Short mmCIF file of C-alpha atoms in Angstrom, two decimals:
data_model
loop_
_atom_site.label_atom_id
_atom_site.label_comp_id
_atom_site.label_asym_id
_atom_site.label_seq_id
_atom_site.Cartn_x
_atom_site.Cartn_y
_atom_site.Cartn_z
CA ALA A 853 -10.08 -29.76 11.61
CA GLN A 854 -10.85 -27.77 8.55
CA SER A 855 -8.23 -26.25 6.19
CA VAL A 856 -7.89 -24.60 2.77
CA THR A 857 -5.24 -24.78 0.20
CA GLN A 858 -5.00 -22.37 -2.68
CA LEU A 859 -2.69 -23.96 -5.10
CA ASP A 860 -1.42 -20.76 -6.76
CA SER A 861 -0.16 -17.74 -4.88
CA HIS A 862 -0.13 -15.67 -8.15
CA VAL A 863 -2.00 -16.17 -11.39
CA SER A 864 -1.50 -14.00 -14.46
CA VAL A 865 -3.87 -13.94 -17.43
CA SER A 866 -4.47 -11.74 -20.48
CA GLU A 867 -7.62 -9.67 -20.71
CA GLY A 868 -10.38 -11.71 -22.41
CA THR A 869 -8.90 -15.09 -21.55
CA PRO A 870 -10.35 -17.52 -19.02
CA VAL A 871 -9.55 -17.41 -15.35
CA LEU A 872 -9.06 -20.49 -13.14
CA LEU A 873 -8.19 -20.04 -9.42
CA ARG A 874 -7.84 -23.31 -7.51
CA CYS A 875 -9.01 -24.17 -4.08
CA ASN A 876 -8.86 -27.47 -2.21
CA TYR A 877 -10.30 -27.91 1.28
CA SER A 878 -10.23 -30.37 4.10
CA SER A 879 -13.27 -30.82 6.32
CA SER A 880 -14.50 -33.43 8.59
CA TYR A 881 -18.15 -32.54 8.00
CA SER A 882 -20.23 -31.18 5.17
CA PRO A 883 -18.65 -27.77 4.64
CA SER A 884 -19.87 -24.46 3.34
CA LEU A 885 -17.46 -22.78 1.03
CA PHE A 886 -17.04 -19.17 -0.07
CA TRP A 887 -14.95 -17.08 -2.38
CA TYR A 888 -14.14 -13.48 -1.39
CA VAL A 889 -12.32 -10.83 -3.43
CA GLN A 890 -10.17 -8.09 -2.08
CA HIS A 891 -9.21 -5.21 -4.33
CA PRO A 892 -6.06 -3.16 -3.38
CA ASN A 893 -6.52 -1.24 -0.17
CA LYS A 894 -10.15 -2.38 0.14
CA GLY A 895 -12.15 -4.70 2.39
CA LEU A 896 -13.42 -8.11 1.30
CA GLN A 897 -16.41 -8.68 -0.84
CA LEU A 898 -18.32 -11.94 -1.23
CA LEU A 899 -18.16 -13.37 -4.83
CA LEU A 900 -20.22 -16.55 -4.20
CA LYS A 901 -21.01 -19.32 -1.66
CA TYR A 902 -21.80 -23.02 -1.68
CA THR A 903 -24.08 -24.24 1.23
CA SER A 904 -25.04 -27.80 0.13
CA ALA A 905 -27.55 -26.84 -2.51
CA ALA A 906 -26.49 -26.83 -6.24
CA THR A 907 -22.89 -27.82 -6.76
CA LEU A 908 -22.36 -25.22 -9.54
CA VAL A 909 -22.58 -21.83 -7.96
CA LYS A 910 -22.88 -18.55 -9.85
CA GLY A 911 -21.63 -15.37 -8.34
CA ILE A 912 -21.26 -11.75 -9.17
CA ASN A 913 -19.22 -10.26 -12.06
CA GLY A 914 -19.44 -13.47 -14.14
CA PHE A 915 -17.64 -15.77 -11.69
CA GLU A 916 -18.70 -19.26 -10.83
CA ALA A 917 -17.40 -22.18 -8.83
CA GLU A 918 -18.08 -25.87 -8.76
CA PHE A 919 -18.17 -27.95 -5.59
CA LYS A 920 -16.61 -31.40 -6.15
CA LYS A 921 -16.80 -33.43 -3.06
CA SER A 922 -14.83 -36.39 -4.48
CA GLU A 923 -11.94 -34.06 -5.30
CA THR A 924 -12.49 -31.83 -2.24
CA SER A 925 -12.21 -28.86 -4.54
CA PHE A 926 -14.00 -25.55 -5.13
CA HIS A 927 -12.27 -23.94 -8.07
CA LEU A 928 -13.30 -20.47 -9.16
CA THR A 929 -13.66 -19.68 -12.90
CA LYS A 930 -14.57 -16.93 -15.19
CA PRO A 931 -14.84 -17.26 -19.02
CA SER A 932 -13.24 -13.91 -19.88
CA ALA A 933 -11.05 -11.83 -17.63
CA HIS A 934 -11.45 -8.08 -17.35
CA MET A 935 -8.85 -5.61 -16.08
CA SER A 936 -11.08 -4.84 -13.09
CA ASP A 937 -10.80 -8.46 -11.97
CA ALA A 938 -7.18 -7.87 -10.79
CA ALA A 939 -7.25 -8.44 -7.02
CA GLU A 940 -6.59 -11.00 -4.30
CA TYR A 941 -8.97 -13.90 -4.05
CA PHE A 942 -9.65 -15.93 -0.96
CA CYS A 943 -11.26 -19.29 -0.60
CA VAL A 944 -12.97 -19.87 2.75
CA VAL A 945 -14.40 -22.98 4.47
CA THR A 946 -16.63 -23.31 7.39
CA GLU A 947 -18.25 -26.40 8.91
CA GLY A 948 -20.32 -27.52 11.90
CA TYR A 949 -22.28 -24.70 13.35
CA GLY A 950 -20.53 -22.19 11.12
CA GLN A 951 -18.85 -20.18 13.80
CA ASN A 952 -15.32 -20.80 12.74
CA PHE A 953 -14.20 -19.57 9.29
CA VAL A 954 -10.89 -20.68 7.85
CA PHE A 955 -9.30 -18.69 5.00
CA GLY A 956 -6.83 -19.88 2.40
CA PRO A 957 -3.64 -17.86 1.94
CA GLY A 958 -5.03 -16.11 -1.15
CA THR A 959 -4.30 -15.95 -4.90
CA ARG A 960 -3.28 -12.72 -6.47
CA LEU A 961 -4.79 -12.35 -9.94
CA SER A 962 -3.01 -10.08 -12.45
CA VAL A 963 -4.73 -9.26 -15.73
CA LEU A 964 -2.52 -8.12 -18.56
CA PRO A 965 -3.81 -5.89 -21.33
CA GLU B 60 -26.42 2.22 4.27
CA ALA B 61 -25.78 -1.26 5.73
CA GLN B 62 -22.12 -1.45 6.79
CA VAL B 63 -19.43 -2.45 9.18
CA THR B 64 -17.31 0.36 10.43
CA GLN B 65 -13.97 0.26 12.08
CA ASN B 66 -11.99 2.98 13.88
CA PRO B 67 -9.28 3.99 13.63
CA ARG B 68 -8.35 3.04 10.08
CA TYR B 69 -4.64 3.54 10.72
CA LEU B 70 -2.80 3.35 14.01
CA ILE B 71 0.89 3.63 14.95
CA THR B 72 1.69 2.89 18.55
CA VAL B 73 4.52 1.71 20.81
CA THR B 74 5.04 -1.56 22.58
CA GLY B 75 2.98 -1.96 25.71
CA LYS B 76 0.61 0.95 25.25
CA LYS B 77 -3.00 -0.37 25.55
CA LEU B 78 -5.23 0.24 22.57
CA THR B 79 -8.78 -0.52 21.40
CA VAL B 80 -10.05 -0.88 17.88
CA THR B 81 -13.76 -0.32 17.64
CA CYS B 82 -16.08 -2.20 15.33
CA SER B 83 -19.77 -1.40 14.84
CA GLN B 84 -22.49 -2.86 12.49
CA ASN B 85 -25.86 -1.42 11.72
CA MET B 86 -27.51 -4.55 10.31
CA ASN B 87 -28.68 -6.13 13.61
CA HIS B 88 -26.31 -9.01 13.02
CA GLU B 89 -25.94 -11.69 15.70
CA TYR B 90 -22.48 -12.87 14.71
CA MET B 91 -19.36 -10.76 14.74
CA SER B 92 -15.73 -11.68 14.32
CA TRP B 93 -12.19 -10.27 14.19
CA TYR B 94 -9.39 -11.31 11.80
CA ARG B 95 -5.83 -10.37 11.16
CA GLN B 96 -4.35 -10.42 7.70
CA ASP B 97 -0.63 -11.08 7.19
CA PRO B 98 1.13 -11.58 3.78
CA GLY B 99 1.02 -15.18 2.58
CA LEU B 100 -1.20 -16.24 5.47
CA GLY B 101 -4.63 -15.06 4.44
CA LEU B 102 -6.92 -13.99 7.21
CA ARG B 103 -6.81 -15.72 10.54
CA GLN B 104 -9.66 -15.53 13.05
CA ILE B 105 -8.82 -13.96 16.37
CA TYR B 106 -12.10 -14.01 18.29
CA TYR B 107 -15.81 -14.35 17.38
CA SER B 108 -19.09 -13.64 19.05
CA MET B 109 -22.32 -15.47 18.42
CA ASN B 110 -24.42 -12.94 20.34
CA VAL B 111 -24.33 -10.45 23.26
CA GLU B 112 -22.13 -11.66 26.00
CA VAL B 113 -21.15 -14.82 24.00
CA THR B 114 -17.54 -14.83 22.78
CA ASP B 115 -15.02 -17.47 21.92
CA LYS B 116 -11.42 -17.87 20.71
CA GLY B 117 -10.50 -18.26 17.08
CA ASP B 118 -7.23 -19.56 15.83
CA VAL B 119 -4.86 -16.80 17.01
CA PRO B 120 -6.36 -15.26 20.25
CA GLU B 121 -3.14 -14.77 22.22
CA GLY B 122 -2.57 -11.14 23.09
CA TYR B 123 -6.10 -9.99 22.33
CA LYS B 124 -9.29 -9.47 24.22
CA VAL B 125 -12.83 -8.74 23.09
CA SER B 126 -16.18 -7.90 24.64
CA ARG B 127 -19.71 -7.87 23.33
CA LYS B 128 -21.92 -5.81 25.60
CA GLU B 129 -24.18 -4.54 22.83
CA LYS B 130 -25.25 -6.31 19.68
CA ARG B 131 -23.93 -3.64 17.34
CA ASN B 132 -20.43 -3.26 18.86
CA PHE B 133 -17.46 -5.68 19.09
CA PRO B 134 -14.26 -3.89 20.16
CA LEU B 135 -10.83 -5.50 19.91
CA ILE B 136 -8.42 -4.78 22.77
CA LEU B 137 -4.75 -5.10 22.82
CA GLU B 138 -3.70 -4.62 26.44
CA SER B 139 0.08 -4.76 25.82
CA PRO B 140 0.77 -4.58 22.09
CA SER B 141 3.90 -6.13 20.76
CA PRO B 142 5.56 -5.70 17.29
CA ASN B 143 4.34 -9.11 16.14
CA GLN B 144 0.80 -7.74 16.35
CA THR B 145 1.60 -5.34 13.50
CA SER B 146 -0.97 -6.43 10.99
CA LEU B 147 -4.09 -5.49 9.04
CA TYR B 148 -7.23 -6.13 11.12
CA PHE B 149 -10.71 -6.77 9.81
CA CYS B 150 -13.97 -6.87 11.66
CA ALA B 151 -16.83 -8.89 10.12
CA SER B 152 -20.49 -9.56 10.91
CA SER B 153 -23.16 -11.97 9.64
CA LEU B 154 -26.83 -12.30 10.25
CA SER B 155 -26.44 -15.42 12.32
CA TRP B 156 -23.84 -18.17 12.88
CA GLY B 157 -25.12 -21.02 10.70
CA ARG B 158 -23.14 -22.33 7.84
CA ALA B 159 -25.20 -20.54 5.21
CA TYR B 160 -24.48 -17.08 6.37
CA GLU B 161 -21.78 -14.99 4.65
CA GLN B 162 -19.87 -12.42 6.47
CA TYR B 163 -19.73 -8.70 5.73
CA PHE B 164 -16.34 -7.09 6.26
CA GLY B 165 -15.34 -3.65 7.52
CA PRO B 166 -12.67 -1.60 5.68
CA GLY B 167 -9.79 -2.73 7.81
CA THR B 168 -7.49 -1.16 10.43
CA ARG B 169 -3.77 -1.07 9.70
CA LEU B 170 -1.89 -1.32 13.05
CA THR B 171 1.85 -0.79 13.43
CA VAL B 172 3.50 -1.48 16.77
CA THR B 173 7.06 -0.13 17.18
#
């Protein structure tokens, strides 16, 4: 069965410094992996996805993630945090026929001025 | 505008009173799904549908029903709501149900059962 671990429930960074949000997954088959962002009182928006093509995936708003099969990780990074990045971030895995999506518990990102 | 809509956005009800939360998408998507979001647990899948008249259980289906009679609509039914179903509910859709397809989410329905 597939599962997702997000290693930090809360990450706090200063504006202009790098962001690292960690995600580890467990999957029996070749997975697809996604990062979604949820701003306060909003729905979820796709940041980026990995579906077995390039292992370094670029997304919107300067975010990127690298799929590392040997480490079963899919960490999300951004070189320079902006105040508007403050939100909840979810790592998601799906496998097989892709009908069952499993979310991690989320990481809340705070950006300090 | 391409979107997933949910109604109502907010609902307060009492234990045992049947309710339906509607979900509609205008993107001709095959796949639709319902999730509940609870603090510290992320989103958990309740039910999903791969096409009209094809539905299946997700991880937390107990106490919920769904139907998919039309491609665009996927209502969530709570026949006898209980306080432990107080949660934030999201409907989502995707073009199809392969691994490459991302989901598009509705704005959410906040349900309180007293």
